[in-house]
Amino acid sequence: MRIRDKVFESDWEKTKKTAPSSQIMIFCHHLFGIAAIAVIILQSILSLNIYIFTTWLIIGVINLLLDLFRGGDLNLKNELSFGFFLILGTGISLLLANVNSMFFPDTLGRIDIILFQISAGICIVVRLLLSLFFLEFYSQERFYVIPVGEYAVEQVKNYEDNLTLTDFERRSIKELDVSQKWWILIKKMLWPLISILILVLFAIIYSLMIYYIIPQNSIAEFIIRPSLIVVSILYTILLIRMNAVFPKIREEIPILKEEDEEIVDLKEEIS
Amino acid sequence: MEVEQFFELTKNGRIFILLGSLSVIIGLSIDNYLLIIPGLFFWLIISSAFVHYLTTQNVSFEVDMRISKEHLRSRGLLAVAVILTNRSNKKLRIKTQLHFSYHFRSINQSDHIYLKLEPDQEQNIVWTLLAARRGNAEIGPIEIAIGPYQQLFKNIRILKKVETIKVLPQRPRINIPWKTKKELLLKMVHEFAQRVKGRGDEFFALRDYLPGDEVKHIDWFATARHDKLITKEYEDERNLHFLIYLDLGSAMFGPKFEYSLSSAVEISSLIRGTNHDLAIIAYGDNVSKFIVPQVGKNELRLMLNLYDIEPTGVESNFINAVKFTKTNRLNHSITIIFSDLEGDLKKKLQGLHLLHSMGSRVIFVNFSTMDFNILASSKWIVGGAQNKEYQDILDEIFPSLVKDEYLRRETEVRKILYSIGGDYIEINGYEDNIILSLYKLMKKYSPSHRLVQEALGR
């Protein structure tokens, strides 16, 4: 450390803004991850198939360890890797064992299976939501400095006192609190939720209609599910097309990070 | 002011669409709700972003940014005001982010703020920034993000206004009283000024009257005493020509360069108020800047010009700089050289000889690498060097061989300098000040000191 940096650090303290609930959020995030894995492993135990059980056990342990080693560093990449492992596990269990034994084991009823899967899915969704929320409001907080030294404190105080009669007067601003931020997230999801629900409802009505007109299981297999898949493909295409319509940002705003600054520093000094 | 509107899916957003759709389709085809539910959730978020975009498409803002100063010193404070006005009839929750270059740090408050804006409400956000580094800093643009999930979808308004601010180096730590500075100048004039007999106001000596001398200059008391015509002789003190050579070469970098630059500014601020001349030659491989200060408003421009100088990074060539002064006939000046002993020493010595042949008085100011380099070297920055002893680090970075070489160079330069009647000053770190060092040097030339020296010599 150079002397001027040392002088700087004795006067100013680098600080990172963290909300008091951020640690709880990370804890809940990991907890939901563990819950999802536990539910999946429980179901694989009940399926009484050794291949499925070992597959899910290994993948569960890998996911768990990755989560624990990452600690408080939540980001979307980690979430996507978590999802990727789940898809991988599904694929492997499909390959290694009979399809029916994973999803319709003889030892469990259909409702039980759906309950298991839905509860695991909800756990994953909550986990994802938590990490999104975390990214939105906690991890993006950047560093700022707080005056610590006597001179610095005085300097800032005097400066801000002198600003009182100018346009630059610092007035207290009401920042949004955590609950309000949560409310935005949930409110923004309300309309899309309704739209998707309507879509699903139409699909169900359509399939039920077909089911009652021709009450055969094979028809349900060959018509209801394919029609749902077609709807989902259409919806995907719609989303991609919508994205193509919107205007794009041409110039990226260069944001200098802490590391970049160090590089600039070094370049300047070791020319 | 006008703001630009943008909406874009980030890379993560695109992955969200693909992964969501994939898991829904796979989940449906193999009847697995474990995949269907997260997939639907992915869709939900994406659709909510699109719906949000459509509803906030016509939201308009008025944004303006103002800054309190146009230039300031390092470690100075700056206020930046951002005035936001909501011109739509919607209640908005936004994130306002102020971008600024790495020269600044935000004080007591993050660079972004989450706000609620009622319709037609005006909000004045003020950031207090601390200037941490010297250079041409930039403040702006301002980014206003509307709505959640900005990691996935950027729904933003940008005010592309960028203000450039010049951050000057820190104010020097030592405050030298003006009395001392004046005394130093007087001493320098006394020592270095060339005197021209005949004209001027200042009395120089008495001598015998010669035909052609003015009658009004005859000293009648002396004539009476000596019984012959004796006349007074006067001398004219000419202005001093100061010439500052500032090394921009590879040997001068980082804090060492900064300090030499601020020393040059300090000397120029001392001289510019007087009737002495000053020129600054900043040289690297060739002369890269030749600054002649002017009187009046342009003084400030000179100072700002000086701070624009950046180290070149190539090996400096002192002879080229001296040749430049020779072609411009800047002879008989007091040259102060801000440099180092690193690099090609031969060129430096030749340059000193050339300066001497031009009739200049040379003062060589060595910004000692031994002390400054430690502060700048990568080892000192990167390693956990705070806990080490200073002497250990000195030994680690400068092996004894290097030290010996450095000392050898120093004696060589001193030898040449003393042979041509020059002087040598060493700046060993931030504790040394150029003005005080010059003052110390001038004391050496004081008459009493000189008498003592002469007596000792006998």
XYZ file of C-alpha atoms in Angstrom:
729
model
C 0.000 0.000 0.000
C 1.238 3.430 -0.869
C 1.472 6.195 1.666
C -1.142 8.323 -0.069
C -3.545 5.370 -0.010
C -2.867 4.861 3.644
C -3.596 8.511 4.356
C -6.770 8.184 2.295
C -7.899 5.126 4.215
C -7.339 6.758 7.563
C -9.688 9.554 6.500
C -12.288 7.685 4.472
C -13.785 4.267 5.032
C -15.000 2.199 2.119
C -18.437 0.840 2.888
C -20.945 -1.408 1.225
C -24.619 -0.926 1.809
C -26.287 -4.097 2.951
C -29.835 -4.368 4.185
C -30.228 -6.152 7.538
C -32.413 -8.814 5.945
C -29.882 -9.796 3.293
C -28.341 -12.550 5.432
C -31.804 -13.961 6.170
C -32.522 -13.891 2.455
C -29.391 -15.874 1.632
C -30.259 -18.342 4.377
C -33.838 -18.764 3.033
C -32.479 -19.175 -0.483
C -30.270 -22.060 0.624
C -33.073 -23.493 2.758
C -35.470 -23.691 -0.207
C -32.725 -25.265 -2.292
C -32.211 -27.938 0.366
C -35.977 -28.473 0.649
C -36.327 -28.975 -3.122
C -33.478 -31.480 -3.173
C -34.866 -33.285 -0.113
C -38.301 -33.667 -1.723
C -36.786 -35.010 -4.951
C -34.597 -37.507 -3.069
C -37.567 -38.599 -0.943
C -39.574 -39.288 -4.076
C -36.667 -41.199 -5.593
C -36.466 -43.325 -2.433
C -40.153 -44.098 -2.681
C -39.744 -45.108 -6.309
C -37.725 -48.137 -5.023
C -35.335 -47.933 -7.942
C -31.635 -47.975 -7.037
C -30.510 -46.189 -10.245
C -32.890 -43.295 -9.760
C -32.046 -43.003 -6.110
C -28.264 -42.896 -6.693
C -28.619 -40.438 -9.584
C -30.668 -37.984 -7.541
C -28.528 -38.472 -4.464
C -25.346 -37.595 -6.368
C -26.935 -34.621 -8.132
C -28.513 -33.438 -4.884
C -25.198 -33.575 -3.063
C -23.416 -31.746 -5.903
C -26.044 -28.982 -5.905
C -25.945 -28.719 -2.139
C -22.161 -28.466 -2.001
C -22.079 -25.886 -4.814
C -24.643 -23.828 -2.916
C -22.733 -24.003 0.328
C -19.378 -23.135 -1.233
C -20.813 -20.120 -3.042
C -22.141 -18.816 0.242
C -23.613 -15.334 -0.025
C -22.675 -14.885 -3.655
C -26.053 -15.250 -5.309
C -26.240 -14.704 -9.035
C -28.295 -15.837 -11.983
C -25.541 -18.015 -13.391
C -25.603 -20.161 -10.259
C -29.378 -20.431 -10.457
C -29.201 -21.543 -14.066
C -26.569 -24.147 -13.205
C -28.883 -25.413 -10.453
C -31.658 -25.766 -13.041
C -29.284 -27.417 -15.488
C -28.435 -30.115 -12.920
C -32.140 -30.811 -12.387
C -32.699 -31.277 -16.128
C -29.577 -33.467 -16.266
C -30.886 -35.598 -13.386
C -34.214 -36.034 -15.150
C -32.449 -37.074 -18.351
C -30.175 -39.570 -16.604
C -33.032 -41.115 -14.639
C -34.994 -41.428 -17.885
C -32.052 -43.201 -19.508
C -31.152 -45.470 -16.613
C -34.579 -46.605 -15.519
C -38.011 -47.222 -16.845
C -39.823 -43.946 -17.389
C -42.852 -45.067 -15.524
C -40.930 -46.093 -12.469
C -39.714 -42.523 -11.900
C -42.898 -40.679 -12.548
C -45.484 -43.296 -11.834
C -43.896 -45.664 -9.343
C -46.171 -48.496 -8.337
C -45.622 -47.661 -4.676
C -47.117 -44.162 -5.012
C -50.439 -42.881 -6.226
C -50.623 -40.300 -9.042
C -51.807 -37.488 -6.752
C -48.909 -38.133 -4.382
C -46.429 -37.892 -7.240
C -47.934 -34.656 -8.489
C -47.825 -33.262 -4.936
C -44.168 -34.203 -4.575
C -43.199 -32.699 -7.915
C -45.235 -29.554 -7.461
C -43.804 -28.942 -3.989
C -40.239 -29.373 -5.304
C -41.022 -27.060 -8.238
C -42.459 -24.422 -5.919
C -39.356 -24.620 -3.721
C -37.185 -23.988 -6.787
C -39.397 -21.097 -7.877
C -39.226 -19.447 -4.457
C -35.478 -19.903 -4.445
C -35.249 -18.261 -7.860
C -37.499 -15.411 -6.806
C -35.368 -14.821 -3.732
C -32.179 -14.715 -5.740
C -33.767 -12.351 -8.282
C -34.871 -10.078 -5.492
C -31.438 -10.260 -3.941
C -29.801 -9.318 -7.244
C -32.228 -6.486 -7.706
C -31.800 -4.736 -4.411
C -28.821 -6.052 -2.473
C -25.899 -7.286 -4.527
C -25.957 -4.342 -6.908
C -25.182 -1.923 -4.117
C -21.851 -0.355 -4.893
C -19.193 0.991 -2.645
C -19.294 4.429 -1.200
C -17.109 6.177 1.338
C -17.839 7.426 4.822
C -15.726 10.155 6.413
C -13.894 8.722 9.427
C -10.970 11.029 10.094
C -11.561 14.216 12.050
C -10.566 16.417 9.133
C -12.783 14.564 6.655
C -15.834 14.705 8.931
C -15.349 18.431 9.400
C -14.808 18.946 5.677
C -18.027 17.200 4.688
C -20.021 18.930 7.411
C -18.770 22.369 6.413
C -19.359 21.694 2.751
C -22.908 20.543 3.274
C -23.628 23.461 5.615
C -22.439 25.851 2.946
C -24.763 24.275 0.404
C -27.920 25.106 2.354
C -28.734 28.276 0.461
C -27.902 26.962 -3.018
C -29.626 24.648 -5.463
C -27.426 21.874 -4.241
C -28.918 21.677 -0.811
C -29.215 18.126 0.374
C -32.745 17.376 1.347
C -33.707 14.116 2.875
C -35.157 11.803 0.253
C -37.650 9.100 1.064
C -36.138 5.939 -0.293
C -38.278 2.894 -0.937
C -38.102 0.371 1.870
C -37.798 -3.387 1.460
C -41.503 -4.154 1.771
C -42.339 -1.633 -0.973
C -39.727 -3.202 -3.218
C -41.297 -6.626 -2.634
C -44.732 -5.230 -3.412
C -43.517 -3.937 -6.805
C -42.244 -7.387 -7.726
C -45.482 -9.112 -6.836
C -47.695 -6.447 -8.377
C -45.791 -6.593 -11.631
C -46.460 -10.339 -11.858
C -50.229 -10.094 -11.308
C -51.401 -9.408 -14.859
C -49.097 -11.901 -16.563
C -50.172 -14.491 -14.016
C -53.796 -13.931 -14.974
C -52.971 -14.080 -18.693
C -51.086 -17.349 -18.331
C -53.867 -18.754 -16.166
C -56.423 -17.882 -18.855
C -54.232 -19.634 -21.408
C -53.981 -22.722 -19.235
C -57.718 -22.608 -18.551
C -58.512 -22.570 -22.268
C -56.167 -25.494 -22.791
C -57.817 -27.444 -19.977
C -61.326 -26.720 -21.246
C -60.276 -27.743 -24.722
C -58.696 -30.969 -23.528
C -61.604 -31.813 -21.224
C -63.989 -31.281 -24.087
C -62.070 -33.717 -26.224
C -61.715 -36.078 -23.267
C -65.486 -36.259 -22.659
C -66.376 -36.524 -26.303
C -63.988 -39.403 -26.814
C -63.331 -40.775 -23.293
C -60.206 -42.774 -23.939
C -56.846 -42.516 -22.270
C -54.971 -42.758 -25.525
C -56.819 -39.706 -26.846
C -55.708 -37.715 -23.796
C -52.150 -38.840 -24.413
C -52.240 -38.036 -28.102
C -54.369 -34.889 -28.153
C -54.329 -33.058 -24.818
C -50.650 -33.123 -24.160
C -49.536 -32.411 -27.749
C -51.954 -29.518 -27.909
C -50.499 -28.085 -24.692
C -46.996 -28.511 -26.122
C -48.031 -26.733 -29.327
C -49.493 -23.883 -27.263
C -46.281 -23.575 -25.286
C -44.181 -23.557 -28.468
C -46.432 -20.849 -29.906
C -46.086 -18.837 -26.714
C -42.282 -19.168 -26.900
C -42.308 -17.899 -30.479
C -44.515 -15.013 -29.377
C -42.037 -14.065 -26.633
C -39.073 -14.206 -29.011
C -40.914 -12.127 -31.627
C -41.913 -9.580 -28.988
C -38.248 -9.216 -28.035
C -37.274 -8.588 -31.662
C -39.778 -5.727 -31.918
C -38.411 -3.645 -29.021
C -35.757 -0.949 -29.569
C -32.229 -1.924 -28.596
C -29.519 -0.166 -26.651
C -26.744 0.496 -29.113
C -24.087 1.972 -26.887
C -23.157 0.268 -23.684
C -22.503 2.617 -20.815
C -18.943 1.925 -19.699
C -19.001 1.345 -15.982
C -15.622 1.235 -14.315
C -15.390 -1.413 -11.677
C -13.018 -1.513 -8.744
C -10.726 -4.009 -10.527
C -10.541 -1.849 -13.661
C -9.512 1.043 -11.532
C -6.662 -0.950 -10.062
C -5.505 -1.867 -13.549
C -5.563 1.779 -14.600
C -3.577 2.553 -11.478
C -0.948 -0.059 -12.242
C -0.721 0.868 -15.902
C -0.115 4.437 -14.975
C 2.552 3.621 -12.493
C 4.384 0.755 -14.144
C 4.533 2.171 -17.627
C -33.821 17.834 -20.820
C -34.605 15.103 -23.267
C -34.055 11.550 -22.190
C -33.638 8.536 -24.431
C -35.770 5.482 -23.929
C -34.506 1.917 -24.094
C -35.812 -1.533 -23.522
C -33.675 -4.576 -23.996
C -33.508 -8.206 -22.987
C -30.143 -8.907 -21.443
C -28.258 -12.130 -22.064
C -29.812 -13.556 -18.900
C -33.267 -12.590 -20.155
C -32.766 -14.464 -23.404
C -31.562 -17.529 -21.489
C -34.684 -17.192 -19.326
C -36.955 -17.382 -22.375
C -35.171 -20.419 -23.818
C -34.797 -22.297 -20.544
C -38.381 -21.545 -19.493
C -39.808 -22.763 -22.769
C -37.558 -25.823 -22.842
C -38.507 -26.913 -19.353
C -42.230 -26.359 -20.017
C -42.109 -28.385 -23.241
C -39.979 -31.203 -21.785
C -42.050 -31.228 -18.604
C -45.284 -31.492 -20.563
C -43.962 -34.231 -22.790
C -42.710 -36.410 -19.926
C -45.431 -35.343 -17.499
C -43.004 -33.898 -14.949
C -44.274 -31.029 -12.814
C -40.811 -30.448 -11.395
C -39.906 -28.869 -14.734
C -43.276 -27.391 -15.657
C -43.606 -25.154 -12.591
C -40.223 -23.355 -12.828
C -40.763 -23.067 -16.599
C -44.110 -21.376 -16.063
C -42.473 -19.101 -13.525
C -39.842 -18.113 -16.107
C -42.626 -17.275 -18.523
C -44.427 -15.326 -15.885
C -41.459 -13.075 -15.264
C -40.791 -12.518 -18.951
C -44.413 -11.761 -19.705
C -44.585 -9.389 -16.750
C -41.583 -7.518 -18.135
C -43.212 -7.193 -21.556
C -46.494 -6.061 -20.078
C -44.613 -3.596 -17.933
C -42.824 -2.235 -20.981
C -46.116 -1.723 -22.815
C -47.658 0.088 -19.858
C -44.671 2.352 -19.242
C -43.968 3.099 -22.896
C -45.416 6.598 -22.704
C -43.992 7.517 -19.349
C -42.029 10.716 -19.761
C -39.495 12.349 -17.505
C -37.751 15.621 -17.309
C -34.235 15.183 -16.070
C -31.552 17.754 -15.516
C -28.112 17.574 -13.981
C -26.010 20.340 -12.505
C -22.612 20.376 -10.892
C -21.302 22.877 -8.378
C -17.786 23.402 -9.754
C -15.866 23.071 -12.979
C -12.548 22.198 -11.470
C -11.416 21.226 -8.034
C -8.468 19.816 -6.199
C -8.030 16.186 -5.334
C -9.665 15.355 -1.970
C -12.058 18.203 -2.654
C -15.835 17.840 -2.561
C -18.315 18.291 -5.348
C -22.090 18.440 -5.276
C -24.075 17.012 -8.161
C -27.781 17.772 -8.320
C -30.170 15.695 -10.397
C -33.636 17.146 -10.841
C -36.303 14.623 -11.785
C -39.820 15.561 -12.790
C -42.520 13.023 -13.473
C -44.509 14.295 -16.467
C -46.858 11.354 -16.735
C -50.066 10.731 -14.829
C -48.713 7.539 -13.299
C -47.240 6.865 -9.921
C -43.722 5.587 -10.570
C -41.161 3.662 -8.613
C -37.745 4.140 -10.131
C -34.078 3.557 -9.595
C -31.911 6.564 -10.406
C -28.250 5.918 -10.997
C -25.548 8.518 -11.475
C -22.523 7.344 -13.426
C -19.182 8.944 -12.747
C -15.601 8.095 -13.613
C -13.224 6.435 -11.180
C -11.828 9.783 -10.091
C -14.774 10.185 -7.748
C -16.253 8.366 -4.775
C -19.745 8.888 -3.499
C -20.020 10.018 0.110
C -22.498 8.575 2.593
C -24.822 7.381 -0.130
C -24.711 4.814 -2.878
C -24.512 5.960 -6.490
C -28.087 4.792 -7.023
C -31.311 5.549 -5.221
C -34.765 3.934 -5.236
C -37.525 6.499 -5.316
C -41.262 6.925 -5.578
C -42.503 9.714 -7.844
C -46.085 10.977 -7.765
C -47.553 12.497 -10.956
C -46.014 15.921 -11.669
C -43.781 15.636 -8.646
C -40.306 17.139 -8.761
C -37.499 15.500 -6.868
C -34.078 17.004 -6.292
C -31.424 14.418 -5.568
C -28.018 15.667 -4.480
C -24.909 13.544 -4.419
C -21.802 14.722 -2.612
C -18.733 13.310 -4.317
C -15.164 13.097 -3.148
C -12.424 13.567 -5.722
C -9.948 10.782 -5.079
C -7.695 10.990 -8.122
C -6.158 13.621 -10.377
C -7.175 13.860 -14.033
C -9.983 14.750 -16.368
C -13.009 13.267 -14.689
C -16.450 12.757 -16.152
C -19.844 12.943 -14.524
C -22.797 11.440 -16.320
C -24.812 9.925 -17.905
C -27.833 9.431 -15.677
C -29.722 6.184 -15.893
C -33.291 5.811 -14.683
C -34.515 2.253 -14.429
C -38.258 1.700 -14.288
C -39.664 -1.445 -12.787
C -38.222 -4.663 -11.407
C -35.967 -7.388 -12.893
C -33.420 -5.000 -14.379
C -30.971 -7.914 -14.388
C -33.094 -9.562 -17.065
C -34.669 -6.653 -18.900
C -33.381 -3.146 -19.109
C -36.287 -0.743 -19.160
C -34.392 2.502 -18.817
C -34.270 6.182 -19.678
C -30.859 7.713 -20.184
C -29.875 11.356 -19.998
C -26.749 11.419 -22.125
C -25.264 14.511 -20.566
C -21.637 14.227 -19.591
C -19.849 16.965 -17.679
C -16.071 16.975 -17.689
C -14.349 18.171 -14.576
C -10.689 18.784 -14.072
C -9.400 17.348 -10.827
C -6.160 19.065 -9.909
C -3.594 17.565 -7.555
C -3.891 17.939 -3.850
C -2.936 21.133 -2.105
C 0.655 20.785 -0.833
C 0.894 19.712 2.765
C 3.535 22.229 3.824
C 2.364 25.802 3.827
C 5.405 27.974 3.352
C 4.958 31.600 4.446
C 5.254 34.202 1.766
C 8.053 35.910 3.731
C 10.275 32.877 3.280
C 9.462 32.706 -0.413
C 10.321 36.381 -0.824
C 13.578 35.913 1.021
C 14.431 32.968 -1.186
C 13.783 35.004 -4.298
C 15.905 37.884 -3.005
C 18.724 35.505 -2.256
C 18.480 33.934 -5.674
C 18.524 37.338 -7.319
C 21.483 38.356 -5.184
C 23.385 35.241 -6.099
C 22.467 34.638 -9.703
C 21.591 37.985 -11.246
C 23.937 39.327 -13.869
C 24.999 42.839 -13.211
C 25.607 45.420 -15.886
C 27.668 48.366 -14.824
C 26.858 51.905 -15.772
C 23.130 52.170 -15.758
C 20.566 51.370 -13.160
C 19.876 52.710 -9.706
C 21.810 50.477 -7.435
C 25.128 51.642 -6.125
C 27.981 49.318 -6.980
C 31.376 50.969 -6.232
C 33.502 54.118 -6.371
C 36.167 54.687 -8.980
C 38.316 57.390 -10.483
C 36.600 59.885 -12.703
C 37.217 59.339 -16.375
C 36.451 61.819 -19.102
C 32.995 61.188 -20.428
C 31.440 60.207 -17.085
C 28.431 62.151 -16.025
C 29.139 65.044 -13.707
C 26.052 64.363 -11.579
C 27.528 61.041 -10.511
C 30.652 62.554 -8.960
C 30.846 61.769 -5.239
C 31.944 65.112 -3.769
C 32.670 63.819 -0.263
C 35.016 61.152 -1.620
C 36.618 63.693 -3.949
C 37.333 65.941 -0.960
C 38.741 63.040 0.999
C 41.066 61.753 -1.701
C 41.833 65.058 -3.389
C 40.977 63.751 -6.827
C 37.772 63.339 -8.815
C 35.955 60.225 -7.832
C 32.720 59.046 -9.381
C 30.024 56.651 -8.286
C 29.428 53.556 -10.345
C 25.946 52.073 -10.669
C 24.756 48.699 -11.726
C 21.622 47.327 -13.250
C 20.115 44.133 -12.004
C 18.556 42.303 -14.849
C 15.622 39.964 -14.547
C 16.345 36.344 -13.901
C 15.425 33.818 -16.551
C 14.199 30.677 -14.904
C 14.034 27.544 -16.988
C 12.414 24.434 -15.593
C 13.083 21.105 -17.253
C 10.444 18.559 -16.407
C 11.293 14.948 -17.181
C 8.350 12.954 -18.592
C 10.407 9.856 -19.322
C 9.988 6.295 -18.204
C 12.014 6.847 -15.055
C 9.489 9.352 -13.797
C 6.155 7.735 -13.123
C 3.311 7.575 -10.672
C 3.691 9.468 -7.416
C 7.212 10.516 -8.291
C 6.011 12.270 -11.407
C 3.039 13.768 -9.617
C 5.306 15.167 -6.972
C 7.766 16.609 -9.473
C 4.873 18.170 -11.354
C 3.448 19.766 -8.236
C 6.953 20.980 -7.334
C 7.240 22.619 -10.755
C 3.891 24.278 -10.201
C 5.014 25.467 -6.794
C 8.126 27.118 -8.226
C 6.200 28.657 -11.088
C 3.649 30.046 -8.649
C 6.538 31.565 -6.704
C 8.046 33.218 -9.768
C 4.990 34.270 -11.746
C 4.088 37.080 -9.350
C 7.466 38.783 -9.836
C 9.144 40.443 -12.798
C 11.368 37.450 -13.503
C 10.890 35.308 -16.556
C 9.937 31.683 -16.472
C 9.684 28.949 -19.060
C 8.840 25.315 -18.536
C 10.100 22.611 -20.842
C 8.433 19.248 -20.491
C 10.445 16.668 -22.366
C 10.293 12.987 -23.049
C 12.027 11.636 -26.101
C 11.703 15.152 -27.527
C 10.351 18.381 -26.157
C 6.654 17.708 -25.778
C 5.552 20.980 -24.220
C 7.069 24.425 -23.964
C 5.108 26.660 -21.672
C 5.753 30.355 -21.204
C 3.629 31.867 -18.508
C 1.728 35.005 -19.226
C 0.411 37.754 -17.072
C -3.209 38.285 -16.215
C -6.015 35.880 -16.909
C -3.715 33.553 -18.778
C -1.890 32.738 -15.574
C -4.661 30.407 -14.581
C -4.611 28.828 -18.005
C -0.927 28.099 -17.554
C -1.526 26.366 -14.273
C -4.265 24.242 -15.800
C -2.005 23.565 -18.784
C 0.666 22.314 -16.459
C -1.659 19.851 -14.823
C -2.540 18.416 -18.220
C 0.970 17.046 -18.609
C 1.094 13.260 -18.537
C 4.178 11.026 -18.381
C 5.116 9.687 -21.811
C 6.613 6.376 -20.758
C 9.451 6.427 -23.309
C 13.056 6.924 -22.266
C 13.779 10.606 -21.944
C 16.490 12.364 -23.913
C 17.913 15.300 -22.019
C 20.232 16.446 -24.835
C 17.311 17.026 -27.181
C 15.678 19.264 -24.607
C 18.886 21.251 -24.098
C 19.409 21.567 -27.849
C 15.900 22.948 -28.079
C 16.765 25.671 -25.583
C 19.951 26.407 -27.487
C 18.123 26.911 -30.776
C 15.656 29.156 -28.969
C 18.575 31.125 -27.436
C 17.492 30.727 -23.851
C 21.036 31.351 -22.682
C 22.227 32.657 -19.321
C 19.293 31.281 -17.427
C 18.838 29.545 -14.124
C 17.914 26.020 -15.062
C 16.182 23.781 -12.597
C 16.065 20.186 -13.776
C 13.428 17.892 -12.308
C 14.685 14.468 -13.125
C 16.128 11.255 -11.861
C 19.371 9.325 -12.035
C 17.850 6.396 -13.892
C 18.188 5.801 -17.622
C 21.046 6.938 -19.833
C 23.270 8.950 -17.522
C 25.725 9.907 -20.263
C 23.092 11.926 -22.086
C 22.286 13.761 -18.895
C 25.904 14.602 -18.219
C 26.430 15.800 -21.795
C 23.334 17.924 -21.465
C 24.682 19.472 -18.278
C 27.931 20.369 -20.045
C 25.992 21.901 -22.916
C 23.951 23.964 -20.461
C 27.141 25.181 -18.844
C 28.531 26.217 -22.234
C 25.373 28.269 -22.734
C 26.226 30.162 -19.584
C 23.394 28.784 -17.473
C 23.384 28.094 -13.775
C 22.263 24.509 -13.215
C 20.311 23.137 -10.260
C 19.691 19.437 -10.593
C 16.752 18.196 -8.538
C 16.811 14.458 -8.109
C 13.533 12.812 -7.189
C 15.155 9.860 -5.528
C 13.963 6.529 -6.826
C 14.965 4.872 -3.582
C 12.085 6.449 -1.722
C 9.485 7.123 -4.381
C 9.819 3.839 -6.197
C 8.889 1.895 -3.130
C 5.673 3.745 -2.950
C 4.861 2.973 -6.556
C 6.149 -0.534 -7.130
C 3.654 -3.299 -7.735
C 5.119 -5.414 -4.953
C 4.340 -2.766 -2.429
C 0.803 -2.414 -3.639
C -0.093 -6.045 -4.088
C 1.644 -7.848 -1.248
C 0.507 -7.508 2.302
C 3.366 -5.137 2.796
C 1.744 -2.947 5.435
C 2.905 -5.160 8.249
C 6.517 -5.314 7.129
C 9.320 -3.146 8.352
C 10.291 -0.306 6.068
C 13.927 -1.410 5.975
C 12.928 -4.961 4.957
C 10.956 -3.670 2.010
C 13.815 -1.394 1.042
C 16.132 -4.405 1.011
C 13.614 -6.530 -0.847
C 13.037 -4.096 -3.666
C 16.480 -2.584 -3.870
C 19.156 -5.228 -3.621
C 22.523 -3.891 -2.490
C 23.850 -4.015 -6.048
C 21.204 -1.596 -7.246
C 21.845 0.629 -4.263
C 25.576 0.764 -5.025
C 24.882 1.589 -8.648
C 22.538 4.352 -7.575
C 25.099 5.853 -5.238
C 27.760 5.656 -7.952
C 25.535 7.577 -10.321
C 24.835 10.149 -7.667
C 28.553 10.820 -7.062
C 29.156 11.044 -10.806
C 26.422 13.637 -11.276
C 27.561 15.584 -8.231
C 31.135 15.648 -9.559
C 30.104 17.069 -12.914
C 27.684 19.518 -11.342
C 30.240 20.957 -8.942
C 32.809 21.227 -11.736
C 30.433 23.413 -13.752
C 29.334 25.391 -10.723
C 25.951 23.766 -10.439
C 24.007 22.480 -7.460
C 22.403 19.220 -6.502
C 19.171 18.828 -4.562
C 17.663 15.545 -3.545
C 13.974 15.081 -2.866
C 13.571 11.972 -0.778
C 9.844 11.765 -0.478
C 6.792 13.721 0.418
C 8.532 15.187 3.462
C 10.931 17.191 1.295
C 9.708 20.357 -0.305
C 11.364 21.970 -3.302
C 11.088 25.533 -2.011
C 12.557 24.643 1.369
C 15.368 22.719 -0.321
C 16.183 25.710 -2.513
C 16.083 27.922 0.556
C 18.557 25.631 2.284
C 20.761 25.733 -0.797
C 20.704 29.521 -0.934
C 21.738 29.710 2.703
C 24.927 27.988 1.626
C 25.638 30.987 -0.550
C 25.043 33.569 2.166
C 28.079 35.850 2.711
C 28.683 34.797 6.314
C 28.510 31.146 5.389
C 30.855 31.725 2.514
C 33.373 33.512 4.733
C 33.329 30.614 7.172
C 33.822 28.175 4.304
C 36.705 30.195 2.936
C 38.309 30.387 6.367
C 37.970 26.659 6.761
C 39.464 26.177 3.335
C 42.544 28.185 4.287
